[in-house]
mmCIF file of C-alpha atoms in Angstrom:
data_model
loop_
_atom_site.group_PDB
_atom_site.id
_atom_site.type_symbol
_atom_site.label_atom_id
_atom_site.label_comp_id
_atom_site.label_asym_id
_atom_site.label_seq_id
_atom_site.Cartn_x
_atom_site.Cartn_y
_atom_site.Cartn_z
ATOM 1 C CA MET A 1 -2.508 30.990 -13.500
ATOM 2 C CA GLY A 2 -2.363 27.716 -11.575
ATOM 3 C CA TYR A 3 0.934 26.740 -13.197
ATOM 4 C CA LEU A 4 2.359 30.123 -12.170
ATOM 5 C CA PHE A 5 1.648 29.403 -8.511
ATOM 6 C CA ILE A 6 3.175 25.933 -8.632
ATOM 7 C CA SER A 7 6.078 27.017 -10.842
ATOM 8 C CA PRO A 8 8.612 27.029 -7.929
ATOM 9 C CA TRP A 9 7.794 23.389 -7.243
ATOM 10 C CA LEU A 10 7.858 22.527 -10.959
ATOM 11 C CA ILE A 11 11.261 24.193 -11.415
ATOM 12 C CA GLY A 12 12.651 22.360 -8.384
ATOM 13 C CA PHE A 13 11.179 19.052 -9.562
ATOM 14 C CA PHE A 14 12.687 19.306 -13.036
ATOM 15 C CA VAL A 15 16.063 20.763 -11.978
ATOM 16 C CA TRP A 16 16.714 18.728 -8.823
ATOM 17 C CA THR A 17 14.776 15.502 -9.472
ATOM 18 C CA LEU A 18 13.717 14.639 -13.035
ATOM 19 C CA ILE A 19 16.817 15.853 -14.905
ATOM 20 C CA PRO A 20 19.276 14.221 -12.413
ATOM 21 C CA ILE A 21 17.337 10.952 -12.677
ATOM 22 C CA GLY A 22 17.578 11.050 -16.466
ATOM 23 C CA ALA A 23 21.278 11.965 -16.301
ATOM 24 C CA SER A 24 21.895 9.088 -13.888
ATOM 25 C CA LEU A 25 20.266 6.643 -16.303
ATOM 26 C CA VAL A 26 22.474 7.848 -19.167
ATOM 27 C CA LEU A 27 25.612 7.758 -16.998
ATOM 28 C CA SER A 28 24.902 4.156 -16.007
ATOM 29 C CA PHE A 29 25.783 3.155 -19.592
ATOM 30 C CA THR A 30 29.067 5.087 -19.602
ATOM 31 C CA ASP A 31 32.494 4.785 -18.009
ATOM 32 C CA TYR A 32 32.271 8.319 -16.617
ATOM 33 C CA ASN A 33 35.056 9.082 -14.181
ATOM 34 C CA ILE A 34 35.084 12.633 -12.895
ATOM 35 C CA LEU A 35 38.905 12.689 -13.063
ATOM 36 C CA ALA A 36 39.184 11.175 -16.545
ATOM 37 C CA GLY A 37 37.271 13.693 -18.629
ATOM 38 C CA ALA A 38 34.276 13.108 -20.899
ATOM 39 C CA PRO A 39 32.277 9.872 -20.490
ATOM 40 C CA ASN A 40 32.377 7.120 -23.108
ATOM 41 C CA TRP A 41 29.411 4.937 -23.985
ATOM 42 C CA VAL A 42 30.101 1.342 -22.807
ATOM 43 C CA GLY A 43 26.633 -0.185 -23.075
ATOM 44 C CA PHE A 44 25.960 -2.848 -20.420
ATOM 45 C CA GLN A 45 29.602 -3.156 -19.414
ATOM 46 C CA ASN A 46 28.969 -1.640 -15.954
ATOM 47 C CA PHE A 47 26.204 -4.159 -15.256
ATOM 48 C CA GLN A 48 28.355 -7.044 -16.506
ATOM 49 C CA LYS A 49 31.194 -5.954 -14.240
ATOM 50 C CA MET A 50 28.798 -5.582 -11.329
ATOM 51 C CA PHE A 51 27.277 -9.050 -11.590
ATOM 52 C CA LEU A 52 30.293 -11.049 -12.808
ATOM 53 C CA GLY A 53 33.486 -9.237 -11.855
ATOM 54 C CA ASP A 54 33.004 -7.444 -8.545
ATOM 55 C CA PRO A 55 33.039 -9.665 -5.407
ATOM 56 C CA ARG A 56 32.560 -6.632 -3.122
ATOM 57 C CA TYR A 57 29.261 -5.887 -4.885
ATOM 58 C CA TRP A 58 27.842 -9.228 -3.798
ATOM 59 C CA ARG A 59 29.140 -8.734 -0.260
ATOM 60 C CA ALA A 60 27.268 -5.400 -0.226
ATOM 61 C CA VAL A 61 24.115 -7.131 -1.469
ATOM 62 C CA LYS A 62 24.449 -9.811 1.218
ATOM 63 C CA ALA A 63 24.976 -7.256 3.997
ATOM 64 C CA THR A 64 22.020 -5.149 2.846
ATOM 65 C CA PHE A 65 19.607 -8.079 2.641
ATOM 66 C CA TYR A 66 20.804 -9.444 5.985
ATOM 67 C CA PHE A 67 20.334 -6.066 7.646
ATOM 68 C CA THR A 68 16.940 -5.407 6.056
ATOM 69 C CA PHE A 69 15.353 -8.785 6.685
ATOM 70 C CA ALA A 70 16.659 -8.922 10.260
ATOM 71 C CA SER A 71 15.902 -5.352 11.350
ATOM 72 C CA VAL A 72 12.473 -4.824 9.786
ATOM 73 C CA PRO A 73 10.594 -7.726 11.493
ATOM 74 C CA LEU A 74 12.231 -6.900 14.840
ATOM 75 C CA LYS A 75 11.393 -3.210 14.515
ATOM 76 C CA LEU A 76 7.764 -3.864 13.546
ATOM 77 C CA ALA A 77 7.266 -6.397 16.340
ATOM 78 C CA PHE A 78 8.729 -4.016 18.917
ATOM 79 C CA ALA A 79 6.729 -1.082 17.543
ATOM 80 C CA LEU A 80 3.480 -3.076 17.717
ATOM 81 C CA ALA A 81 4.192 -4.203 21.288
ATOM 82 C CA VAL A 82 4.854 -0.642 22.452
ATOM 83 C CA ALA A 83 1.822 0.665 20.550
ATOM 84 C CA MET A 84 -0.429 -1.856 22.319
ATOM 85 C CA VAL A 85 0.933 -0.741 25.690
ATOM 86 C CA LEU A 86 0.447 2.941 24.860
ATOM 87 C CA ASN A 87 -3.049 2.307 23.502
ATOM 88 C CA ARG A 88 -4.336 1.805 27.018
ATOM 89 C CA ALA A 89 -5.738 4.838 28.865
ATOM 90 C CA ARG A 90 -3.311 5.929 31.585
ATOM 91 C CA ALA A 91 -1.905 9.092 33.076
ATOM 92 C CA PHE A 92 0.652 11.017 30.992
ATOM 93 C CA VAL A 93 0.195 8.654 28.037
ATOM 94 C CA GLY A 94 0.749 11.589 25.641
ATOM 95 C CA VAL A 95 4.139 12.240 27.222
ATOM 96 C CA TYR A 96 5.096 8.584 26.898
ATOM 97 C CA ARG A 97 4.110 8.563 23.201
ATOM 98 C CA ALA A 98 6.263 11.634 22.527
ATOM 99 C CA MET A 99 9.191 10.068 24.401
ATOM 100 C CA TYR A 100 8.994 6.851 22.418
ATOM 101 C CA TYR A 101 8.611 8.713 19.120
ATOM 102 C CA ALA A 102 11.626 10.962 19.705
ATOM 103 C CA PRO A 103 14.276 8.354 18.645
ATOM 104 C CA SER A 104 12.711 8.249 15.183
ATOM 105 C CA ILE A 105 13.268 11.972 14.739
ATOM 106 C CA VAL A 106 16.956 11.887 15.628
ATOM 107 C CA GLY A 107 17.730 8.210 15.040
ATOM 108 C CA GLY A 108 19.096 8.647 11.521
ATOM 109 C CA SER A 109 21.208 11.682 12.349
ATOM 110 C CA ILE A 110 24.976 11.929 12.383
ATOM 111 C CA ALA A 111 24.957 12.823 16.090
ATOM 112 C CA VAL A 112 23.103 9.638 17.079
ATOM 113 C CA ALA A 113 25.367 7.541 14.869
ATOM 114 C CA VAL A 114 28.421 9.009 16.585
ATOM 115 C CA MET A 115 26.824 8.358 19.981
ATOM 116 C CA TRP A 116 26.097 4.747 18.964
ATOM 117 C CA ARG A 117 29.705 4.283 17.874
ATOM 118 C CA GLU A 118 30.928 5.495 21.254
ATOM 119 C CA ILE A 119 28.474 3.315 23.178
ATOM 120 C CA PHE A 120 29.597 0.119 21.429
ATOM 121 C CA GLY A 121 33.301 1.002 21.222
ATOM 122 C CA SER A 122 35.854 -1.138 23.038
ATOM 123 C CA ASN A 123 35.924 1.379 25.898
ATOM 124 C CA GLY A 124 32.290 2.370 25.500
ATOM 125 C CA LEU A 125 29.297 2.444 27.802
ATOM 126 C CA PHE A 126 28.032 -1.023 26.856
ATOM 127 C CA ASN A 127 31.261 -2.760 27.820
ATOM 128 C CA ALA A 128 31.352 -0.707 31.028
ATOM 129 C CA LEU A 129 27.862 -1.954 31.953
ATOM 130 C CA LEU A 130 28.894 -5.542 31.233
ATOM 131 C CA ALA A 131 31.936 -5.097 33.449
ATOM 132 C CA LEU A 132 29.694 -3.955 36.318
ATOM 133 C CA VAL A 133 27.906 -7.313 36.303
ATOM 134 C CA GLY A 134 31.121 -9.289 35.802
ATOM 135 C CA LEU A 135 30.714 -10.089 32.110
ATOM 136 C CA PRO A 136 33.578 -9.714 29.627
ATOM 137 C CA GLY A 137 33.390 -6.997 26.999
ATOM 138 C CA ARG A 138 34.396 -7.266 23.387
ATOM 139 C CA ALA A 139 35.037 -5.116 20.319
ATOM 140 C CA TRP A 140 31.432 -5.090 19.147
ATOM 141 C CA LEU A 141 32.158 -2.925 16.101
ATOM 142 C CA GLY A 142 35.345 -4.785 15.182
ATOM 143 C CA ASP A 143 33.925 -8.310 15.320
ATOM 144 C CA PRO A 144 32.381 -9.528 12.020
ATOM 145 C CA ALA A 145 29.809 -11.511 14.010
ATOM 146 C CA THR A 146 28.473 -8.560 16.031
ATOM 147 C CA ALA A 147 29.158 -5.393 14.022
ATOM 148 C CA ILE A 148 26.040 -5.637 11.879
ATOM 149 C CA TRP A 149 23.886 -6.393 14.917
ATOM 150 C CA THR A 150 24.843 -3.065 16.487
ATOM 151 C CA LEU A 151 23.390 -1.410 13.376
ATOM 152 C CA ILE A 152 20.310 -3.642 13.520
ATOM 153 C CA LEU A 153 19.830 -2.641 17.155
ATOM 154 C CA LEU A 154 20.002 1.031 16.172
ATOM 155 C CA ALA A 155 17.423 0.440 13.444
ATOM 156 C CA VAL A 156 15.083 -1.282 15.915
ATOM 157 C CA TRP A 157 15.544 1.640 18.310
ATOM 158 C CA GLN A 158 14.056 3.875 15.599
ATOM 159 C CA PHE A 159 10.628 2.283 16.037
ATOM 160 C CA GLY A 160 8.724 5.514 16.669
ATOM 161 C CA SER A 161 7.199 6.083 13.224
ATOM 162 C CA PRO A 162 5.739 2.588 12.747
ATOM 163 C CA MET A 163 4.638 2.681 16.395
ATOM 164 C CA LEU A 164 2.523 5.790 15.775
ATOM 165 C CA ILE A 165 0.972 4.203 12.683
ATOM 166 C CA PHE A 166 0.194 1.023 14.641
ATOM 167 C CA LEU A 167 -1.315 3.162 17.398
ATOM 168 C CA ALA A 168 -3.611 4.892 14.903
ATOM 169 C CA GLY A 169 -4.655 1.481 13.559
ATOM 170 C CA LEU A 170 -5.364 0.114 17.038
ATOM 171 C CA LYS A 171 -7.654 3.033 17.810
ATOM 172 C CA HIS A 172 -9.814 2.166 14.800
ATOM 173 C CA ILE A 173 -10.590 -1.332 16.095
ATOM 174 C CA PRO A 174 -14.066 -1.192 17.694
ATOM 175 C CA PRO A 175 -13.855 -2.003 21.429
ATOM 176 C CA GLU A 176 -17.088 -3.967 21.090
ATOM 177 C CA PHE A 177 -15.129 -6.754 19.408
ATOM 178 C CA TYR A 178 -12.946 -7.185 22.483
ATOM 179 C CA GLU A 179 -15.957 -6.965 24.832
ATOM 180 C CA ALA A 180 -17.772 -9.690 22.892
ATOM 181 C CA ALA A 181 -14.621 -11.858 22.904
ATOM 182 C CA SER A 182 -14.249 -11.392 26.664
ATOM 183 C CA ILE A 183 -17.844 -12.515 27.210
ATOM 184 C CA ASP A 184 -17.042 -15.638 25.182
ATOM 185 C CA GLY A 185 -14.055 -16.296 27.453
ATOM 186 C CA ALA A 186 -11.272 -15.319 25.050
ATOM 187 C CA GLY A 187 -7.914 -14.543 26.624
ATOM 188 C CA PHE A 188 -5.255 -12.030 25.607
ATOM 189 C CA TRP A 189 -3.614 -14.153 22.940
ATOM 190 C CA ALA A 190 -6.929 -15.236 21.428
ATOM 191 C CA LYS A 191 -7.985 -11.591 21.114
ATOM 192 C CA PHE A 192 -4.617 -10.644 19.707
ATOM 193 C CA LEU A 193 -4.508 -13.407 17.105
ATOM 194 C CA ARG A 194 -8.175 -13.358 16.077
ATOM 195 C CA ILE A 195 -9.060 -9.643 16.373
ATOM 196 C CA THR A 196 -6.045 -7.356 16.608
ATOM 197 C CA LEU A 197 -3.773 -8.922 13.996
ATOM 198 C CA PRO A 198 -6.421 -9.503 11.274
ATOM 199 C CA LEU A 199 -7.799 -5.972 11.596
ATOM 200 C CA LEU A 200 -4.307 -4.480 11.637
ATOM 201 C CA THR A 201 -3.106 -6.229 8.476
ATOM 202 C CA PRO A 202 -3.508 -3.110 6.232
ATOM 203 C CA VAL A 203 -1.402 -1.130 8.728
ATOM 204 C CA ILE A 204 1.137 -3.945 9.027
ATOM 205 C CA PHE A 205 1.375 -4.112 5.243
ATOM 206 C CA PHE A 206 1.952 -0.351 4.949
ATOM 207 C CA ASN A 207 4.623 -0.371 7.644
ATOM 208 C CA LEU A 208 6.272 -3.439 6.122
ATOM 209 C CA VAL A 209 6.556 -1.851 2.672
ATOM 210 C CA MET A 210 7.880 1.458 4.008
ATOM 211 C CA GLN A 211 10.391 -0.112 6.387
ATOM 212 C CA LEU A 212 11.712 -2.524 3.762
ATOM 213 C CA ILE A 213 12.342 0.408 1.427
ATOM 214 C CA TYR A 214 14.065 2.327 4.235
ATOM 215 C CA GLY A 215 16.116 -0.769 5.029
ATOM 216 C CA PHE A 216 17.396 -1.103 1.480
ATOM 217 C CA MET A 217 18.308 2.597 1.480
ATOM 218 C CA THR A 218 20.217 2.637 4.797
ATOM 219 C CA PHE A 219 23.427 4.633 4.556
ATOM 220 C CA THR A 220 24.230 7.044 7.404
ATOM 221 C CA GLN A 221 24.550 4.506 10.201
ATOM 222 C CA ALA A 222 27.001 2.267 8.338
ATOM 223 C CA TYR A 223 28.951 5.235 6.989
ATOM 224 C CA VAL A 224 29.470 6.836 10.400
ATOM 225 C CA ILE A 225 29.585 3.876 12.789
ATOM 226 C CA THR A 226 31.481 1.154 10.936
ATOM 227 C CA GLY A 227 32.447 2.514 7.520
ATOM 228 C CA GLY A 228 31.482 -0.856 6.025
ATOM 229 C CA LYS A 229 33.971 -2.740 8.217
ATOM 230 C CA PRO A 230 34.931 -5.308 9.413
ATOM 231 C CA LEU A 231 35.525 -7.499 6.356
ATOM 232 C CA ASP A 232 32.680 -5.735 4.500
ATOM 233 C CA THR A 233 30.085 -7.250 6.854
ATOM 234 C CA THR A 234 28.402 -3.824 7.177
ATOM 235 C CA LEU A 235 29.113 -2.636 3.649
ATOM 236 C CA PHE A 236 25.529 -1.712 2.819
ATOM 237 C CA TYR A 237 24.536 -1.203 -0.790
ATOM 238 C CA ASN A 238 24.192 2.588 -0.650
ATOM 239 C CA LEU A 239 27.509 2.884 1.161
ATOM 240 C CA TYR A 240 29.205 0.889 -1.599
ATOM 241 C CA VAL A 241 27.536 3.080 -4.233
ATOM 242 C CA PHE A 242 28.855 6.138 -2.413
ATOM 243 C CA ASN A 243 32.370 4.702 -2.185
ATOM 244 C CA ARG A 244 32.531 3.814 -5.886
ATOM 245 C CA ALA A 245 31.001 7.093 -7.028
ATOM 246 C CA PHE A 246 32.696 9.598 -4.705
ATOM 247 C CA HIS A 247 35.828 7.873 -3.428
ATOM 248 C CA VAL A 248 36.942 6.056 -6.586
ATOM 249 C CA PHE A 249 35.042 8.615 -8.747
ATOM 250 C CA GLU A 250 33.477 5.900 -10.937
ATOM 251 C CA LEU A 251 30.244 7.806 -11.367
ATOM 252 C CA GLY A 252 29.071 5.660 -14.265
ATOM 253 C CA TYR A 253 29.468 2.475 -12.240
ATOM 254 C CA GLY A 254 27.794 4.075 -9.216
ATOM 255 C CA ALA A 255 24.851 5.179 -11.363
ATOM 256 C CA ALA A 256 24.445 1.636 -12.696
ATOM 257 C CA MET A 257 24.425 0.241 -9.155
ATOM 258 C CA SER A 258 21.779 2.786 -8.136
ATOM 259 C CA TRP A 259 19.480 1.741 -10.976
ATOM 260 C CA VAL A 260 19.844 -1.907 -10.001
ATOM 261 C CA LEU A 261 18.843 -1.004 -6.444
ATOM 262 C CA LEU A 262 15.814 0.869 -7.763
ATOM 263 C CA ALA A 263 14.825 -2.181 -9.800
ATOM 264 C CA VAL A 264 15.228 -4.511 -6.789
ATOM 265 C CA ILE A 265 13.082 -2.264 -4.587
ATOM 266 C CA ALA A 266 10.437 -2.067 -7.321
ATOM 267 C CA VAL A 267 10.367 -5.867 -7.736
ATOM 268 C CA VAL A 268 10.207 -6.543 -3.977
ATOM 269 C CA THR A 269 7.452 -3.952 -3.527
ATOM 270 C CA GLY A 270 5.538 -5.328 -6.498
ATOM 271 C CA LEU A 271 5.740 -8.885 -5.111
ATOM 272 C CA MET A 272 4.506 -7.692 -1.734
ATOM 273 C CA PHE A 273 1.483 -6.026 -3.350
ATOM 274 C CA ARG A 274 0.908 -9.114 -5.471
ATOM 275 C CA PHE A 275 0.794 -11.463 -2.477
ATOM 276 C CA SER A 276 -0.923 -9.029 -0.085
ATOM 277 C CA ARG A 277 -4.303 -10.300 -1.273
ATOM 278 C CA TYR A 278 -3.654 -13.546 0.623
ATOM 279 C CA TRP A 279 -3.100 -12.034 4.062
ATOM 280 C CA VAL A 280 -4.225 -8.370 4.134
ATOM 281 C CA PHE A 281 -7.813 -7.810 5.235
ATOM 282 C CA TYR A 282 -9.592 -4.714 3.927
ATOM 283 C CA GLU A 283 -12.939 -4.028 5.578
ATOM 284 C CA ALA A 284 -14.260 -2.154 2.525
ATOM 285 C CA ALA A 285 -13.661 -5.211 0.338
ATOM 286 C CA GLU A 286 -16.020 -7.363 2.375
#
């Protein structure tokens, strides 16, 4: 009877998740092109082409790693700073928390991406504000040196989710620890480095893993705002997979790239868990 009740979920899981995953794995070893008819088995040819014969693939890898390892630390640092401010008792603090969380709800949407593109356009709001203070504007989205940083800034702006998780972690730190430190003469930074950070390491670790995975999977912002331009500096991995699979219709090659991304995320996550024992403090383990 239990299986009958969960049968809608089971059907959806098999039809929309498990079977497509299996089909993707099989397609990654074929030359399937949706315009060329039936797929042919090519073994590891897609992977060989990816690693040895596709310069744009490595530019996509470089852009994705650059974006991920620049945006995630900045986002987590900003989220922690805001969470510490909002952890203090003050009037309307619930309203402030909702206001700061709102960008995370809409931050990954098409509408926000379009808004971001208009803000940083040559005639956009950002250049207008610079002109008001006498500073020269520039084509932020057309300059290879600045285009990716507009996307990093958008990612940092979506700090609401990690901020809420940090806030929950801060509320679990006993206030007696801070009171005892104050009696001993500890200042803000001493409390932060010796109490807050060590006791928040499980929360930091969780946020770090989740945000790194989100970073590797970023697609919408680059697709809408820059389209991977200029000079492929914002050609994120998922955007390149999309282009090869649905613009060039090389579905076999796109499937192979997706499985490589899955493997990279699994390896990075596994390494983070492996080395977490050296810096993550779990109270229950003491």
